PDB file of C-alpha atoms and ligand atoms in Angstrom:
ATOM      1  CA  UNK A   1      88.533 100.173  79.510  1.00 97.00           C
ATOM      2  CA  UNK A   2      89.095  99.514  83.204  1.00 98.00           C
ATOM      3  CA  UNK A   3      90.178 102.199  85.412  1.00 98.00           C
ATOM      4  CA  UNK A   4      90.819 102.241  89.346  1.00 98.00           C
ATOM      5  CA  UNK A   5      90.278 104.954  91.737  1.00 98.00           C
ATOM      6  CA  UNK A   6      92.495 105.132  94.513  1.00 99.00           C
ATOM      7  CA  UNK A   7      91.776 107.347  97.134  1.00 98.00           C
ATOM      8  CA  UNK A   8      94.196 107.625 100.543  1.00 98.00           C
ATOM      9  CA  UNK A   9      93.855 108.377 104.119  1.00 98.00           C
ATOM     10  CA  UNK A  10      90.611 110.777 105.550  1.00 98.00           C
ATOM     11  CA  UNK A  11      89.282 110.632 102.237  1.00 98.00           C
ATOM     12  CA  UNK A  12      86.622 108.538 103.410  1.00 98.00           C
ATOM     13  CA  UNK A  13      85.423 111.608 105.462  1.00 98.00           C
ATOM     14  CA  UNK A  14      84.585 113.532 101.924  1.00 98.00           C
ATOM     15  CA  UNK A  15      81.125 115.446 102.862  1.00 97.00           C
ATOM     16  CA  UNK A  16      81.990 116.388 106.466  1.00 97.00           C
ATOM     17  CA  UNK A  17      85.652 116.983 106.714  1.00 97.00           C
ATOM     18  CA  UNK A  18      86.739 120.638 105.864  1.00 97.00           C
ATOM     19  CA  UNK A  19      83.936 121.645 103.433  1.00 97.00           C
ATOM     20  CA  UNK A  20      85.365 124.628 103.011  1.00 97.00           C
ATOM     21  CA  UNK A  21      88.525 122.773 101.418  1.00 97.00           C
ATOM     22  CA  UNK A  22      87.319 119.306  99.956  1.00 97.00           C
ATOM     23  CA  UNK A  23      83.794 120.385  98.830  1.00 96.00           C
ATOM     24  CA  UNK A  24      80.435 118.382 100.850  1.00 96.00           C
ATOM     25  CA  UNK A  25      79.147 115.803  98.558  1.00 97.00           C
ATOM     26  CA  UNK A  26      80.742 112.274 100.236  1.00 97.00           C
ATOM     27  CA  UNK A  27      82.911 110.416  97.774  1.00 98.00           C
ATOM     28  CA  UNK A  28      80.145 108.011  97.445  1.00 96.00           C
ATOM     29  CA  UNK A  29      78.097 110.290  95.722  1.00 97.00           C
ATOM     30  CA  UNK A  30      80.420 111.931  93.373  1.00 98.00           C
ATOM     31  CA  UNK A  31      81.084 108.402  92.056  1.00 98.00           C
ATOM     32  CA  UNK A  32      77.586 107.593  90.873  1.00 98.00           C
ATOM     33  CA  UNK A  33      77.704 110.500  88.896  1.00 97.00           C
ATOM     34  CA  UNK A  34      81.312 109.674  87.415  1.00 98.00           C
ATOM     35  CA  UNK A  35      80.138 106.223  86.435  1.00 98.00           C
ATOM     36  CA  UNK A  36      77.022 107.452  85.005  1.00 98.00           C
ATOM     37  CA  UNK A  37      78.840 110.177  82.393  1.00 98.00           C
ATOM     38  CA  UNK A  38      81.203 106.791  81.224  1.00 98.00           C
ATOM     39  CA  UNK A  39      78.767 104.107  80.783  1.00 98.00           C
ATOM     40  CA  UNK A  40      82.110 102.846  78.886  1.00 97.00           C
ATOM     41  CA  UNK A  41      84.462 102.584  81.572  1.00 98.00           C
ATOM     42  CA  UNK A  42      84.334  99.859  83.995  1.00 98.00           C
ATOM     43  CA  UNK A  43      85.966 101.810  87.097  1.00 98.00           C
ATOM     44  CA  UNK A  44      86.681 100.261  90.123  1.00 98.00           C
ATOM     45  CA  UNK A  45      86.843 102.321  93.675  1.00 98.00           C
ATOM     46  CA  UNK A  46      89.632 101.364  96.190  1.00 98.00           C
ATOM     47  CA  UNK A  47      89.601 103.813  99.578  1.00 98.00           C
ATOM     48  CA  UNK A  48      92.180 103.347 102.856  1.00 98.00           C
ATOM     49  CA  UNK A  49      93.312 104.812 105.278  1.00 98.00           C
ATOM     50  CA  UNK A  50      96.247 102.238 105.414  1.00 98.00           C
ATOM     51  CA  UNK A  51      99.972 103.100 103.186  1.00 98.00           C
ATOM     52  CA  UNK A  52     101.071  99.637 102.974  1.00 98.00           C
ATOM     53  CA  UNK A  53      97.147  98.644 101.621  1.00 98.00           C
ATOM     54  CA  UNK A  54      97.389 101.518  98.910  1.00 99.00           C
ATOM     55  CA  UNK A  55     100.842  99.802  97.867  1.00 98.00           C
ATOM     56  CA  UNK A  56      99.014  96.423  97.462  1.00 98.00           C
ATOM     57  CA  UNK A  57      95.523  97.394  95.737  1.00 98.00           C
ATOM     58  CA  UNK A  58      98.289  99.565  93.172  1.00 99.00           C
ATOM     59  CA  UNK A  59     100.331  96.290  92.406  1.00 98.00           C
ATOM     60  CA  UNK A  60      97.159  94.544  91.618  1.00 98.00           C
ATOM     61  CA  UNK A  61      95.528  96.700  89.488  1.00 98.00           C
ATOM     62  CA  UNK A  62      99.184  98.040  88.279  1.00 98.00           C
ATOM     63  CA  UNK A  63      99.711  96.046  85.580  1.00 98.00           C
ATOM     64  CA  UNK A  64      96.445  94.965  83.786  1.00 97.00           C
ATOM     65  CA  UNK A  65      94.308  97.991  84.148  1.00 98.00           C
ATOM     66  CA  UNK A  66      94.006 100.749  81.690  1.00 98.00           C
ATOM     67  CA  UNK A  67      94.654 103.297  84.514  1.00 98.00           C
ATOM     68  CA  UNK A  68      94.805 104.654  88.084  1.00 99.00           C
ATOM     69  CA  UNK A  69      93.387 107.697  89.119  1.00 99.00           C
ATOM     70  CA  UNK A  70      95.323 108.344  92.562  1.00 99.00           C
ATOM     71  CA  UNK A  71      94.638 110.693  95.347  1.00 99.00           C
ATOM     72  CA  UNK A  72      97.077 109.474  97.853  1.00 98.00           C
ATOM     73  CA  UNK A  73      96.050 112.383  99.980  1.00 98.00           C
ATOM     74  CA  UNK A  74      98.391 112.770 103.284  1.00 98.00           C
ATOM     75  CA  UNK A  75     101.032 110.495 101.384  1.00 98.00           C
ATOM     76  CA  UNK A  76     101.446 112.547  98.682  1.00 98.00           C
ATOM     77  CA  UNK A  77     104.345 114.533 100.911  1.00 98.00           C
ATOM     78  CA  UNK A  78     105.578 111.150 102.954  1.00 98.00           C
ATOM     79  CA  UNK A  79     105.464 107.977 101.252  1.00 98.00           C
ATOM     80  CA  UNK A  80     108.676 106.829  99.159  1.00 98.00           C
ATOM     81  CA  UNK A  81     107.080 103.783  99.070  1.00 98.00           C
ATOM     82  CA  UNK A  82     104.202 104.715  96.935  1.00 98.00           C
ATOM     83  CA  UNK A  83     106.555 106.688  94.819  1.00 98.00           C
ATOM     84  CA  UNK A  84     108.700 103.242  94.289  1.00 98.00           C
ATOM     85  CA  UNK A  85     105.500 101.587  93.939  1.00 98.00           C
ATOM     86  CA  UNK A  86     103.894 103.419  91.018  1.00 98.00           C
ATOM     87  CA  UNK A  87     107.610 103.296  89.553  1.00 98.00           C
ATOM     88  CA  UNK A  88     107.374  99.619  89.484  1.00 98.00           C
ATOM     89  CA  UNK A  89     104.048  98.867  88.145  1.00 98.00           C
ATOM     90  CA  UNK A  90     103.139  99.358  84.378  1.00 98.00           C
ATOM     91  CA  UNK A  91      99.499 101.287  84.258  1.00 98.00           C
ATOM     92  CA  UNK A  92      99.749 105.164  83.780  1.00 98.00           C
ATOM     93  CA  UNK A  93      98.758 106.699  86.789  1.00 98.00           C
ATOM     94  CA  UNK A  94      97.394 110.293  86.863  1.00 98.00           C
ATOM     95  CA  UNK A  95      97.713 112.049  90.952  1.00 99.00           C
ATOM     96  CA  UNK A  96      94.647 113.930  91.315  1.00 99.00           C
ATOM     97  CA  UNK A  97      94.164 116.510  94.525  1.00 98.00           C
ATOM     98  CA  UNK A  98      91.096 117.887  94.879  1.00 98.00           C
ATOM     99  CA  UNK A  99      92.633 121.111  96.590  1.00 98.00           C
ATOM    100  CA  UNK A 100      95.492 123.286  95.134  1.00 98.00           C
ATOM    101  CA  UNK A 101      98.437 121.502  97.541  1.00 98.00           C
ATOM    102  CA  UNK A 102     100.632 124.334  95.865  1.00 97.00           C
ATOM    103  CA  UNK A 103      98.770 127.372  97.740  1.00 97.00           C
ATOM    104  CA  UNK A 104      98.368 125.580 101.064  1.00 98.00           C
ATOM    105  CA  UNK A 105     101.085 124.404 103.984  1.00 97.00           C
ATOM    106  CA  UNK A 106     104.568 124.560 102.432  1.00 98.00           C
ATOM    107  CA  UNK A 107     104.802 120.796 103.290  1.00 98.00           C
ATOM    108  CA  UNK A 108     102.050 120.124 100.968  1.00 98.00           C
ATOM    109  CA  UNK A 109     103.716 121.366  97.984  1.00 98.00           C
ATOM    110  CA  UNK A 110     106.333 118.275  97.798  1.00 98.00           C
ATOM    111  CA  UNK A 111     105.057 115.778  96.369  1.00 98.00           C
ATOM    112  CA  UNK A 112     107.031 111.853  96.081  1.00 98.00           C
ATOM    113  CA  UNK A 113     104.453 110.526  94.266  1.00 98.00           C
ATOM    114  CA  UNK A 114     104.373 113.277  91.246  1.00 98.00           C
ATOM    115  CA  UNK A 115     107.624 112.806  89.051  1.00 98.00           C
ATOM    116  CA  UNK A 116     106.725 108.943  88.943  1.00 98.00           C
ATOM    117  CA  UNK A 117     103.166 109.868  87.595  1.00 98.00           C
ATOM    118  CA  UNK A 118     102.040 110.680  84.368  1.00 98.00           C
ATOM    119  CA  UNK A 119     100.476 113.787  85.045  1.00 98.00           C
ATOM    120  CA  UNK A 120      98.992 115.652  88.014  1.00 98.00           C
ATOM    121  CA  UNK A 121      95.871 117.528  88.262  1.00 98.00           C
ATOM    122  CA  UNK A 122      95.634 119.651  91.675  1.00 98.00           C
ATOM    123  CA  UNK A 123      93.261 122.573  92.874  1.00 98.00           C
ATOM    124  CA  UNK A 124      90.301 121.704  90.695  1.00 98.00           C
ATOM    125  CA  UNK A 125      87.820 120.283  92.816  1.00 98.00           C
ATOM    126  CA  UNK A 126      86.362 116.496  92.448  1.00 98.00           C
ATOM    127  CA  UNK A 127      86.448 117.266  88.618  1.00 98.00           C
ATOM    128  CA  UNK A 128      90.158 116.285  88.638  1.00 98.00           C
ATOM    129  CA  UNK A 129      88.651 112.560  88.688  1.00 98.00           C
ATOM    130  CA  UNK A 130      86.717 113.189  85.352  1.00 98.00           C
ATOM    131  CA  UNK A 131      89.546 114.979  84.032  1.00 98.00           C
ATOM    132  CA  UNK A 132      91.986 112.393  85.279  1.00 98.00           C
ATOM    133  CA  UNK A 133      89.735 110.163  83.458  1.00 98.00           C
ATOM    134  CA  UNK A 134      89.058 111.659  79.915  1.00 98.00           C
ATOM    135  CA  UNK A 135      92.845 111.849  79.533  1.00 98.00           C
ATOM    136  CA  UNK A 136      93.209 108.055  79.929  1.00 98.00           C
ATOM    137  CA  UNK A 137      89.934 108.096  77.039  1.00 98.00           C
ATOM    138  CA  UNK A 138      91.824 109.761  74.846  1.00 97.00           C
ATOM    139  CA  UNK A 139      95.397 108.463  75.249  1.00 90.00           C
TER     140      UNK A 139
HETATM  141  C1  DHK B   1      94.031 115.454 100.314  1.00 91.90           C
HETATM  142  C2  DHK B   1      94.594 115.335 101.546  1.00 91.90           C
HETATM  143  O1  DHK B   1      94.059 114.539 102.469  1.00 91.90           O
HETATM  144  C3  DHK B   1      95.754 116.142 101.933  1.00 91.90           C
HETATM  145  O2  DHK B   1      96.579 115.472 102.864  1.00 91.90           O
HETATM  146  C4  DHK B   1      96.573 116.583 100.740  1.00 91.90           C
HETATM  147  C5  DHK B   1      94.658 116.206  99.226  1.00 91.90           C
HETATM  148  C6  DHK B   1      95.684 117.205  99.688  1.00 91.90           C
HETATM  149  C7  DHK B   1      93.631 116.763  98.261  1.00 91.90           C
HETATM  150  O3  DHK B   1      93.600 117.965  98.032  1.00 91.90           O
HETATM  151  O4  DHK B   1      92.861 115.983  97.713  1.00 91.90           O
HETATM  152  O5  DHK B   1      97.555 117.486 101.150  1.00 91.90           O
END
């Protein structure tokens, strides 16, 4: 079982930016843990800060990979072209946010990427990434 975390722009700042919002541990660390409670998955981490780089580590993971756990962050309201891109690849994808986008900005509550994903987990923390991948475990 191989699954890739993608995580989008300022997610690299996990730790230090807005606490209050995204939680302090860094990415980094919340990882270690993930990979230690699924000795059975071989995961693979992919961060930028860069649209058209998200578009080309999703093609090449898209279509042998079990699947992608994406937080395409500021994106998520912008990007058609990640929309089209999950659209066009064959691994499920499940859009994780770590805050609740839907009681925030009003901006933050469209999402392009959503309706091409297989599910969406929002609002629950960095647990949305275990979630996220327990339902690709079970599927
Ligand atoms: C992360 C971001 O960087 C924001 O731009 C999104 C998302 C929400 C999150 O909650 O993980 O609006």
């Amino acid at each position: 079982m191989q699954i890739a975390i993608i995580n989008g722009p300022n997610l690299n700042l996990l730790g230090t930016r807005e606490p209050e919002i995204y939680g302090s541990l860094t990415f980094e660390q919340y990882f270690e843990a993930l990979k230690s409670k699924f000795p059975q998955v071989i995961f693979h981490y992919y961060q930028s800060n860069v649209e058209g780089e998200l578009i080309n580590e999703i093609q090449r993971v898209g279509f042998d990979f079990d699947g992608i756990v994406l937080n395409p962050a500021g994106y998520t309201h912008t990007s058609v072209a990640l929309g089209d891109c999950i659209a066009a690849i064959k691994t499920p994808v499940i859009e994780v946010h770590i805050s609740n986008i839907h009681a925030r900005e009003e901006f933050r509550k469209i999402s392009l990427v959503s309706a091409k994903c297989n599910g969406t987990i929002a609002g629950l923390g960095l647990i949305g990434y275990e979630l996220a991948t327990r339902y690709f475990l079970n599927k």
